[in-house]
DNA sequence: ATTTACAGGTTGTCCGACAACCTGAATATA
DNA sequence: TATATTCAGGTTGTCGGACAACCTGTAAAT
């Protein structure tokens, strides 16, 4: 039988069979229901006991599925009331940026490259599709930045909001999601780099020029000039990335 | 008491207190351990019974935490062996994108727009970073296409492989994942549009021109001309998209 | 009419049990 | 001796029952 173990190439076309747990299948089904709008945001799911009977599984198994969806911010369990479909997908983002720090620094570079590509494109596309309401909301976030140059944490939230609005204005849900993701992961690093040095005068200077960059983007979007919007976004992302990069090397050194 | 309900603005600075469940705290602790490299990728966690005693919680609670981390791709539970830290945290990003994209109904147009952006970028980037081995593998897939113009299913696999190789050549794992993901969703549509009409002479004609387009991309990559590679990829994606679009309208009508 | 108390339903947590499965060592076999 | 088989222990996956904490709407008490 030693010969048998010496056979060189067994099967080339084997596909790794995945042992899918029951809760995995439940998760898939619920996500499918949400994506097909059979379960709408804010809607209440049947009780756990009810769902157990429908899915034909025990409560522990069902709960593992529900808890997983809750941790991802897709569902929201409230004691004594029930389990609801999260109405603001914003929570999904919130959850993610909490754990973005898991990625190693090597991948931050990849993220920055990806973000540059994604956001220049969203700026380009948004210039053509943004509605007056979109533009108005962006204006509001810029004013928010201006009024919080000395509160970095709050400033960052307005910054994030602005970029998400641009992505949303493209009306391309996939692009929107991708931007949310990349932004969410990076946000963790950005916030980290903020706490290390107490906000000095140079930070305020940086904030000022950042606001100018955002305003340039907004003006391009308002006038509907796609290529100009792309360039403005590109300039902003590049200077922002350089900033983050500098902070990272500073803290690691 | 009707007056009481008329009070205008109660508290502005209330922060919504949220019940943190036990499993949430366990999740935070485990994530903290991983991010501080106390738990390293590929390492095995203590058994569930053991963890229960250490955390001081019941097994159901602990399992809800572990399962949540597993569906996010951070942990990996194997029956009869134990629970392990996912060796590539890349899976984390992958899983999250997967769940996120699954949430909204995907529009084909959005997918095509995203793909155009992603793949033109990968072509551009790959022209600068592709190794001889990468280029060789791409050449092989093109030859594979040529030898299977009459077997659409096999042809498609070579086609897919080519694009993934381009993405891989960028050495940006995030870009790579995004491309393979968008491609994965589209593949379903493409395969569907293939079975409906029996492969006629026009399909072979289409395959021939598709091969020419791929070869143009490869030549640009070989000569390291980034902008040329981008243009070639753009042309290819556009004609491919038009093709898919035509098929879709044909079948829906 | 307002307040209080309560009953029913819901999620959060724990416990014990069994099935399916993997690993490694002891045993049986050539 | 070398290989194959068996088996025991440990581990995850699933189930059912139980109780605590909690919310809501209704009925009773003031």
Coordinates of C-alpha atoms (C1' of nucleotides) in Angstrom, one line a residue:
Chain A
X1 CA 0.0 0.0 0.0
X2 CA 3.0 2.3 0.0
X3 CA 2.5 2.6 -3.7
X4 CA -1.0 4.0 -3.2
X5 CA 0.3 6.9 -1.1
X6 CA 2.7 7.8 -3.9
X7 CA 0.1 8.5 -6.5
X8 CA 0.9 12.0 -7.6
X9 CA -2.1 14.1 -8.6
X10 CA -5.4 12.8 -7.2
X11 CA -8.3 14.7 -8.4
X12 CA -8.0 18.1 -9.9
X13 CA -11.6 19.0 -10.0
X14 CA -12.5 18.4 -6.3
X15 CA -14.4 21.3 -4.9
X16 CA -14.0 21.6 -1.2
X17 CA -17.2 20.5 0.3
X18 CA -18.3 23.0 2.9
X19 CA -20.1 21.7 6.0
X20 CA -22.8 24.3 6.2
X21 CA -24.4 24.6 9.6
X22 CA -28.1 25.1 10.1
X23 CA -27.7 28.6 11.4
X24 CA -25.7 29.5 8.3
X25 CA -28.7 28.5 6.1
X26 CA -31.0 30.4 8.4
X27 CA -28.8 33.5 8.0
X28 CA -28.9 33.2 4.2
X29 CA -32.6 32.8 4.2
X30 CA -33.2 35.9 6.3
X31 CA -30.8 38.0 4.3
X32 CA -32.6 36.8 1.2
X33 CA -35.9 37.9 2.6
X34 CA -34.5 41.3 3.5
X35 CA -32.9 41.8 0.1
X36 CA -36.2 40.9 -1.6
X37 CA -38.0 43.4 0.6
X38 CA -40.3 40.7 2.0
X39 CA -38.9 41.8 5.3
X40 CA -38.8 45.6 5.3
X41 CA -36.6 47.9 7.5
X42 CA -38.1 48.5 10.9
X43 CA -40.4 45.5 10.6
X44 CA -40.7 43.1 13.4
X45 CA -39.8 39.4 12.9
X46 CA -42.0 36.7 14.3
X47 CA -41.1 35.6 17.8
X48 CA -38.2 33.2 18.3
X49 CA -40.6 30.4 19.3
X50 CA -42.5 31.0 16.1
X51 CA -39.5 31.1 13.9
X52 CA -38.2 27.8 15.5
X53 CA -41.4 26.1 14.4
X54 CA -41.2 27.5 10.9
X55 CA -37.5 26.7 10.3
X56 CA -37.8 23.4 12.1
X57 CA -34.8 24.0 14.3
X58 CA -34.1 24.4 18.0
X59 CA -34.1 27.7 19.7
X60 CA -30.3 27.7 20.3
X61 CA -29.6 27.3 16.6
X62 CA -32.1 30.0 15.6
X63 CA -30.7 32.4 18.2
X64 CA -27.1 31.8 16.9
X65 CA -28.4 33.0 13.5
X66 CA -30.3 36.0 14.9
X67 CA -27.4 37.0 17.1
X68 CA -25.0 36.9 14.2
X69 CA -27.3 39.1 12.2
X70 CA -27.7 41.4 15.1
X71 CA -23.9 41.7 15.6
X72 CA -23.6 42.6 12.0
X73 CA -26.1 45.4 12.5
X74 CA -28.7 43.8 10.2
X75 CA -31.2 42.9 12.9
X76 CA -31.9 44.6 16.2
X77 CA -33.1 42.5 19.2
X78 CA -35.0 44.3 21.9
X79 CA -35.8 42.6 25.2
X80 CA -39.5 42.1 25.8
X81 CA -40.5 43.6 22.4
X82 CA -39.1 41.4 19.7
X83 CA -36.5 41.4 17.0
X84 CA -36.6 44.0 14.3
X85 CA -35.0 44.6 10.9
X86 CA -32.5 47.4 11.4
X87 CA -34.0 50.5 9.6
X88 CA -30.8 52.4 9.2
X89 CA -28.1 50.5 7.4
X90 CA -25.8 53.0 9.0
X91 CA -25.5 50.6 11.9
X92 CA -24.0 48.1 9.7
X93 CA -21.2 50.6 9.0
X94 CA -20.9 51.4 12.7
X95 CA -20.3 47.9 13.6
X96 CA -17.6 47.5 11.0
X97 CA -15.5 50.4 11.9
X98 CA -15.3 49.0 15.4
X99 CA -13.3 46.1 14.1
X100 CA -11.4 47.6 11.2
X101 CA -8.3 47.6 13.3
X102 CA -8.0 43.8 12.7
X103 CA -6.4 44.5 9.3
X104 CA -2.7 44.8 9.2
X105 CA -0.9 48.0 8.1
X106 CA 0.1 46.3 4.9
X107 CA -3.5 46.3 3.8
X108 CA -4.1 49.9 4.7
X109 CA -2.1 50.8 1.6
X110 CA -4.4 48.6 -0.5
X111 CA -7.4 50.2 1.1
X112 CA -6.1 53.7 0.3
X113 CA -5.5 52.7 -3.3
X114 CA -9.0 51.2 -3.5
X115 CA -10.5 54.2 -1.9
X116 CA -8.9 56.6 -4.4
X117 CA -10.4 54.6 -7.2
X118 CA -13.8 54.2 -5.7
X119 CA -14.3 57.8 -4.6
X120 CA -13.0 59.5 -7.7
X121 CA -15.5 57.5 -9.6
X122 CA -18.3 58.3 -7.2
X123 CA -17.5 62.0 -7.5
X124 CA -17.6 61.7 -11.3
X125 CA -20.8 59.8 -11.3
X126 CA -22.5 62.0 -8.6
X127 CA -21.9 65.1 -10.7
X128 CA -24.4 63.8 -13.1
X129 CA -26.9 62.3 -10.8
X130 CA -26.9 64.3 -7.6
X131 CA -30.3 65.8 -6.7
X132 CA -30.7 69.3 -5.1
X133 CA -31.5 67.5 -1.9
X134 CA -28.2 65.6 -2.1
X135 CA -26.3 68.8 -2.6
X136 CA -28.1 70.5 0.2
X137 CA -27.2 67.7 2.6
X138 CA -23.6 68.0 1.5
X139 CA -23.6 71.7 2.2
X140 CA -24.9 71.0 5.6
X141 CA -22.1 68.6 6.4
X142 CA -19.5 71.1 5.3
X143 CA -21.0 73.7 7.6
X144 CA -20.8 71.1 10.3
X145 CA -17.1 70.7 9.7
X146 CA -16.6 74.4 9.8
X147 CA -18.3 74.6 13.2
X148 CA -16.3 71.8 14.7
X149 CA -12.7 72.4 13.7
X150 CA -11.7 72.1 17.3
X151 CA -13.6 68.9 18.0
X152 CA -11.8 66.3 15.9
X153 CA -14.2 63.5 16.7
X154 CA -17.2 65.4 15.6
X155 CA -15.4 66.8 12.6
X156 CA -14.6 63.3 11.4
X157 CA -18.2 62.3 11.5
X158 CA -19.2 65.2 9.3
X159 CA -16.3 64.3 7.0
X160 CA -17.4 60.7 6.8
X161 CA -21.0 61.8 6.2
X162 CA -20.0 64.0 3.3
X163 CA -18.3 61.2 1.4
X164 CA -21.2 58.8 2.1
X165 CA -23.5 61.4 0.7
X166 CA -21.5 61.6 -2.5
X167 CA -21.6 57.9 -2.8
X168 CA -25.3 57.8 -2.2
X169 CA -25.9 60.5 -4.9
X170 CA -24.6 58.1 -7.5
X171 CA -27.7 56.0 -6.9
X172 CA -25.5 53.0 -7.4
X173 CA -26.1 50.9 -4.3
X174 CA -23.1 48.7 -4.9
X175 CA -20.7 51.7 -5.2
X176 CA -22.3 53.1 -2.1
X177 CA -21.6 50.0 -0.2
X178 CA -18.1 49.7 -1.3
X179 CA -17.3 53.2 -0.3
X180 CA -19.0 52.7 3.1
X181 CA -16.9 49.7 3.7
X182 CA -13.5 51.1 2.8
X183 CA -14.3 54.3 4.6
X184 CA -15.4 52.3 7.7
X185 CA -12.2 50.4 7.9
X186 CA -10.1 53.5 7.4
X187 CA -12.1 55.4 9.9
X188 CA -10.8 53.2 12.7
X189 CA -7.2 54.1 11.8
X190 CA -8.0 57.8 11.3
X191 CA -9.6 58.0 14.7
X192 CA -6.6 56.2 16.3
X193 CA -4.2 58.7 14.7
X194 CA -6.3 61.5 16.1
X195 CA -6.0 60.6 19.8
X196 CA -2.3 60.2 19.9
X197 CA -1.3 63.9 19.3
X198 CA -3.4 66.5 21.1
X199 CA -5.0 68.7 18.6
X200 CA -2.3 71.4 17.9
X201 CA -2.4 74.4 15.6
X202 CA -1.2 72.4 12.6
X203 CA -4.2 70.1 12.9
X204 CA -6.5 73.1 12.7
X205 CA -4.6 74.3 9.7
X206 CA -5.1 70.9 8.1
X207 CA -8.8 71.0 8.9
X208 CA -9.1 74.3 7.2
X209 CA -7.5 73.2 4.0
X210 CA -9.6 70.0 4.2
X211 CA -12.7 72.1 4.3
X212 CA -11.5 74.0 1.2
X213 CA -11.1 70.7 -0.6
X214 CA -14.5 69.5 0.3
X215 CA -16.0 72.8 -0.8
X216 CA -14.2 72.5 -4.2
X217 CA -15.8 69.1 -4.6
X218 CA -19.2 70.3 -3.8
X219 CA -18.9 73.2 -6.2
X220 CA -18.0 70.9 -9.0
X221 CA -20.9 68.7 -8.2
X222 CA -23.3 71.7 -8.1
X223 CA -22.2 72.8 -11.5
X224 CA -22.5 69.2 -12.8
X225 CA -18.9 69.1 -14.0
X226 CA -18.0 65.5 -13.7
X227 CA -14.4 65.6 -14.7
X228 CA -13.8 68.6 -12.4
X229 CA -15.4 66.7 -9.6
X230 CA -13.2 63.7 -10.1
X231 CA -10.1 65.9 -10.0
X232 CA -11.2 67.7 -6.9
X233 CA -11.9 64.4 -5.2
X234 CA -8.7 62.9 -6.3
X235 CA -6.8 65.9 -4.9
X236 CA -8.6 65.6 -1.6
X237 CA -8.1 61.9 -1.2
X238 CA -4.4 62.1 -2.0
X239 CA -3.8 64.8 0.5
X240 CA -5.9 63.0 3.0
X241 CA -4.1 59.8 2.4
X242 CA -0.7 61.5 2.7
X243 CA -1.9 62.9 6.0
X244 CA -2.9 59.5 7.4
X245 CA 0.3 58.0 6.1
X246 CA 2.3 60.6 8.0
X247 CA 0.4 59.9 11.2
X248 CA 0.9 56.2 10.8
X249 CA 4.7 56.4 10.4
X250 CA 4.8 58.8 13.2
X251 CA 3.1 56.5 15.7
X252 CA 4.9 53.4 14.6
X253 CA 8.3 55.1 14.8
Chain B
X1 CA -51.0 66.4 31.6
X2 CA -51.7 67.5 28.1
X3 CA -49.4 70.4 28.7
X4 CA -46.6 68.0 29.7
X5 CA -46.7 66.3 26.3
X6 CA -46.2 69.7 24.7
X7 CA -42.8 70.4 26.1
X8 CA -40.7 71.1 23.0
X9 CA -37.1 70.0 23.3
X10 CA -36.3 67.7 26.2
X11 CA -32.6 66.9 26.4
X12 CA -30.3 67.4 23.5
X13 CA -27.3 65.6 24.9
X14 CA -28.7 62.3 25.9
X15 CA -26.7 59.4 24.7
X16 CA -28.8 56.4 24.0
X17 CA -27.9 53.8 26.6
X18 CA -28.0 50.4 25.0
X19 CA -28.1 47.1 26.8
X20 CA -25.0 45.3 26.1
X21 CA -25.5 41.6 26.1
X22 CA -23.0 39.2 27.6
X23 CA -22.1 37.8 24.2
X24 CA -21.4 41.3 23.0
X25 CA -18.8 41.7 25.7
X26 CA -17.3 38.3 24.9
X27 CA -17.0 39.4 21.3
X28 CA -15.3 42.5 22.2
X29 CA -12.8 40.7 24.4
X30 CA -11.9 38.1 21.8
X31 CA -11.5 40.8 19.2
X32 CA -9.3 42.6 21.5
X33 CA -7.2 39.6 22.1
X34 CA -6.8 39.1 18.3
X35 CA -6.0 42.7 17.6
X36 CA -3.3 42.6 20.2
X37 CA -1.9 39.4 18.7
X38 CA -2.4 37.5 21.9
X39 CA -4.4 35.2 19.8
X40 CA -2.6 34.7 16.5
X41 CA -4.0 33.7 13.1
X42 CA -4.4 29.9 12.8
X43 CA -4.2 29.4 16.6
X44 CA -6.7 27.2 18.3
X45 CA -8.9 28.6 21.0
X46 CA -9.6 26.7 24.2
X47 CA -12.6 24.4 24.1
X48 CA -16.0 25.9 24.6
X49 CA -16.4 24.2 28.0
X50 CA -13.1 25.7 29.0
X51 CA -14.0 29.2 27.7
X52 CA -17.3 29.0 29.5
X53 CA -15.6 28.6 32.8
X54 CA -13.1 31.4 32.1
X55 CA -15.7 33.9 31.0
X56 CA -18.2 32.6 33.6
X57 CA -21.1 32.3 31.2
X58 CA -23.2 29.5 29.9
X59 CA -22.4 27.6 26.8
X60 CA -25.3 29.0 24.7
X61 CA -24.1 32.6 25.4
X62 CA -20.5 31.7 24.6
X63 CA -21.6 30.0 21.4
X64 CA -23.6 32.9 20.2
X65 CA -20.5 35.0 20.5
X66 CA -18.3 32.4 18.7
X67 CA -20.8 31.9 15.9
X68 CA -21.1 35.6 15.3
X69 CA -17.3 35.8 14.9
X70 CA -17.4 32.8 12.7
X71 CA -20.0 34.2 10.3
X72 CA -17.9 37.4 10.1
X73 CA -14.9 35.3 9.0
X74 CA -12.9 36.1 12.1
X75 CA -13.1 32.6 13.7
X76 CA -13.4 29.2 12.1
X77 CA -15.1 26.4 13.9
X78 CA -14.3 22.8 12.9
X79 CA -16.4 20.0 14.2
X80 CA -14.4 17.6 16.4
X81 CA -11.3 19.7 16.2
X82 CA -11.9 23.0 17.8
X83 CA -12.3 26.7 17.0
X84 CA -9.5 28.5 15.3
X85 CA -8.6 32.1 14.5
X86 CA -9.0 32.6 10.8
X87 CA -5.5 32.6 9.4
X88 CA -6.2 35.2 6.8
X89 CA -8.2 38.1 8.2
X90 CA -8.8 38.8 4.6
X91 CA -11.8 36.5 5.0
X92 CA -13.2 39.1 7.4
X93 CA -13.4 41.7 4.7
X94 CA -14.6 39.3 2.1
X95 CA -17.5 38.1 4.3
X96 CA -18.6 41.6 5.2
X97 CA -18.7 42.7 1.6
X98 CA -20.6 39.6 0.9
X99 CA -23.2 40.1 3.5
X100 CA -23.4 43.8 2.7
X101 CA -23.9 43.3 -1.0
X102 CA -26.4 40.5 -0.4
X103 CA -28.6 43.0 1.5
X104 CA -29.7 45.1 -1.4
X105 CA -31.2 43.9 -4.5
X106 CA -28.5 44.1 -7.1
X107 CA -29.1 45.9 -10.3
X108 CA -27.2 44.7 -13.3
X109 CA -26.4 48.2 -14.4
X110 CA -24.8 49.0 -11.1
X111 CA -22.8 45.9 -11.3
X112 CA -21.6 46.6 -14.8
X113 CA -20.7 50.2 -13.9
X114 CA -18.8 49.0 -10.8
X115 CA -17.0 46.3 -12.8
X116 CA -16.0 48.8 -15.5
X117 CA -14.4 50.9 -12.8
X118 CA -12.7 48.1 -11.0
X119 CA -11.3 46.3 -13.9
X120 CA -10.0 49.3 -15.8
X121 CA -8.2 50.2 -12.6
X122 CA -6.7 46.7 -12.2
X123 CA -5.5 46.7 -15.8
X124 CA -3.8 50.0 -15.2
X125 CA -2.2 48.9 -12.0
X126 CA -1.3 45.4 -13.3
X127 CA 0.7 46.9 -16.2
X128 CA 3.1 48.2 -13.6
X129 CA 3.3 45.3 -11.2
X130 CA 2.7 42.1 -13.2
X131 CA 5.5 39.6 -13.0
X132 CA 6.6 37.3 -15.9
X133 CA 4.8 34.5 -14.2
X134 CA 1.6 36.4 -14.1
X135 CA 1.9 37.2 -17.8
X136 CA 2.6 33.6 -18.6
X137 CA -0.5 32.4 -16.8
X138 CA -2.6 34.9 -18.7
X139 CA -1.2 33.7 -22.0
X140 CA -2.2 30.2 -21.0
X141 CA -5.7 31.2 -20.3
X142 CA -6.0 33.0 -23.7
X143 CA -4.8 29.8 -25.4
X144 CA -7.4 28.0 -23.4
X145 CA -10.1 30.2 -24.8
X146 CA -8.9 29.7 -28.3
X147 CA -9.1 25.9 -27.9
X148 CA -12.6 26.0 -26.5
X149 CA -14.5 28.4 -28.7
X150 CA -17.1 25.7 -29.2
X151 CA -17.5 24.9 -25.6
X152 CA -19.0 28.0 -24.0
X153 CA -18.9 26.7 -20.5
X154 CA -15.3 26.0 -20.6
X155 CA -14.6 29.1 -22.5
X156 CA -16.2 31.2 -19.7
X157 CA -14.0 29.6 -17.1
X158 CA -10.9 30.7 -19.0
X159 CA -12.3 34.1 -19.5
X160 CA -13.0 34.4 -15.7
X161 CA -9.6 33.1 -14.9
X162 CA -7.9 35.8 -17.1
X163 CA -9.6 38.6 -15.4
X164 CA -8.8 37.2 -12.0
X165 CA -5.2 36.9 -13.0
X166 CA -5.1 40.5 -14.0
X167 CA -6.6 41.5 -10.6
X168 CA -4.1 39.3 -8.8
X169 CA -1.2 40.8 -10.6
X170 CA -2.0 44.2 -9.0
X171 CA -0.9 42.6 -5.7
X172 CA -3.7 44.5 -4.1
X173 CA -5.7 41.8 -2.3
X174 CA -8.6 44.1 -1.7
X175 CA -8.9 44.9 -5.4
X176 CA -8.6 41.3 -6.2
X177 CA -11.4 40.4 -3.9
X178 CA -13.7 43.1 -5.2
X179 CA -13.1 42.0 -8.8
X180 CA -13.8 38.4 -8.1
X181 CA -16.9 39.3 -6.2
X182 CA -18.4 41.4 -8.8
X183 CA -17.4 38.9 -11.4
X184 CA -19.0 36.2 -9.3
X185 CA -22.4 37.9 -9.3
X186 CA -22.2 38.6 -13.0
X187 CA -21.2 35.1 -13.8
X188 CA -24.6 33.9 -12.8
X189 CA -26.2 36.1 -15.4
X190 CA -23.7 35.3 -18.0
X191 CA -24.1 31.6 -17.7
X192 CA -27.8 32.0 -17.8
X193 CA -27.6 34.0 -21.1
X194 CA -25.5 31.2 -22.5
X195 CA -27.8 28.3 -22.2
X196 CA -30.8 30.0 -23.8
X197 CA -29.6 30.1 -27.4
X198 CA -27.8 27.1 -28.7
X199 CA -24.3 28.2 -29.7
X200 CA -24.7 29.5 -33.2
X201 CA -22.1 30.9 -35.7
X202 CA -22.5 34.4 -34.3
X203 CA -21.5 33.3 -30.9
X204 CA -18.3 31.9 -32.3
X205 CA -17.8 35.2 -34.1
X206 CA -18.2 36.9 -30.8
X207 CA -15.8 34.6 -29.1
X208 CA -13.2 35.4 -31.7
X209 CA -13.4 39.1 -31.2
X210 CA -13.4 38.6 -27.5
X211 CA -10.1 36.7 -27.8
X212 CA -8.7 39.6 -29.8
X213 CA -9.7 42.0 -27.0
X214 CA -8.0 39.8 -24.4
X215 CA -4.9 39.6 -26.4
X216 CA -4.8 43.4 -26.8
X217 CA -5.0 43.7 -23.0
X218 CA -2.2 41.2 -22.5
X219 CA 0.1 42.9 -25.0
X220 CA -0.4 46.2 -23.2
X221 CA 0.4 44.5 -19.9
X222 CA 3.5 42.8 -21.4
X223 CA 4.8 46.1 -22.6
X224 CA 4.0 47.8 -19.3
X225 CA 1.9 50.5 -20.8
X226 CA -0.6 51.2 -18.1
X227 CA -2.8 53.7 -19.9
X228 CA -3.0 51.5 -23.0
X229 CA -3.9 48.5 -20.8
X230 CA -6.7 50.6 -19.2
X231 CA -8.1 51.5 -22.6
X232 CA -7.9 48.0 -23.9
X233 CA -9.7 46.7 -20.8
X234 CA -12.3 49.4 -21.1
X235 CA -13.0 48.5 -24.6
X236 CA -13.3 44.9 -23.7
X237 CA -15.6 45.4 -20.8
X238 CA -17.8 47.8 -22.7
X239 CA -18.3 45.3 -25.6
X240 CA -18.8 42.5 -23.2
X241 CA -21.3 44.5 -21.2
X242 CA -23.2 45.4 -24.4
X243 CA -23.3 41.7 -25.2
X244 CA -24.7 40.7 -21.9
X245 CA -27.2 43.5 -22.1
X246 CA -28.4 42.4 -25.5
X247 CA -28.8 38.8 -24.3
X248 CA -30.8 40.0 -21.3
X249 CA -33.2 42.0 -23.3
X250 CA -33.6 39.1 -25.6
X251 CA -34.5 36.7 -23.0
X252 CA -36.8 39.1 -21.1
X253 CA -38.7 40.0 -24.2
Chain C
dA1 C1' -59.9 60.2 35.0
dT2 C1' -55.6 58.8 36.7
dT3 C1' -52.8 55.5 38.7
dT4 C1' -51.6 50.9 39.9
dA5 C1' -51.3 46.0 39.5
dC6 C1' -51.1 42.2 36.7
dA7 C1' -50.9 38.7 33.1
dG8 C1' -49.1 37.4 28.8
dG9 C1' -45.6 37.5 25.6
dT10 C1' -40.6 38.3 24.3
dT11 C1' -35.6 38.2 24.5
dG12 C1' -31.3 36.9 27.4
dT13 C1' -29.1 33.3 29.8
dC14 C1' -28.2 28.8 31.8
dC15 C1' -28.2 23.7 32.1
dG16 C1' -28.1 19.0 30.6
dA17 C1' -28.2 15.8 27.0
dC18 C1' -27.2 13.5 22.6
dA19 C1' -25.4 13.2 17.7
dA20 C1' -21.7 13.8 14.4
dC21 C1' -17.1 14.1 14.0
dC22 C1' -11.9 14.1 14.6
dT23 C1' -7.7 12.6 16.8
dG24 C1' -4.5 9.6 18.6
dA25 C1' -3.4 5.5 21.0
dA26 C1' -4.1 0.7 21.8
dT27 C1' -5.1 -3.5 19.7
dA28 C1' -5.6 -6.9 16.1
dT29 C1' -3.8 -8.8 11.8
dA30 C1' -0.6 -9.8 7.8
Chain D
dT1 C1' 7.8 -5.7 12.0
dA2 C1' 4.5 -3.2 9.5
dT3 C1' -0.1 -2.2 8.4
dA4 C1' -4.9 -2.0 9.3
dT5 C1' -8.8 -1.8 12.7
dT6 C1' -11.0 -0.5 16.8
dC7 C1' -12.0 2.3 20.3
dA8 C1' -12.1 5.9 23.9
dG9 C1' -11.9 10.7 24.8
dG10 C1' -12.6 15.2 23.4
dT11 C1' -15.0 18.8 20.5
dT12 C1' -18.4 21.2 17.9
dG13 C1' -23.5 21.2 16.4
dT14 C1' -28.2 20.8 17.8
dC15 C1' -32.1 20.1 20.8
dG16 C1' -35.4 20.9 24.7
dG17 C1' -36.6 22.8 29.0
dA18 C1' -36.2 26.2 32.5
dC19 C1' -35.9 30.7 34.7
dA20 C1' -34.9 35.9 34.9
dA21 C1' -35.5 40.6 33.1
dC22 C1' -38.2 43.2 30.4
dC23 C1' -42.1 45.5 27.7
dT24 C1' -47.0 46.2 26.6
dG25 C1' -51.7 46.6 27.0
dT26 C1' -55.6 45.7 29.9
dA27 C1' -58.2 45.4 34.0
dA28 C1' -58.7 46.8 38.6
dA29 C1' -58.2 50.3 42.3
dT30 C1' -58.1 54.9 43.7

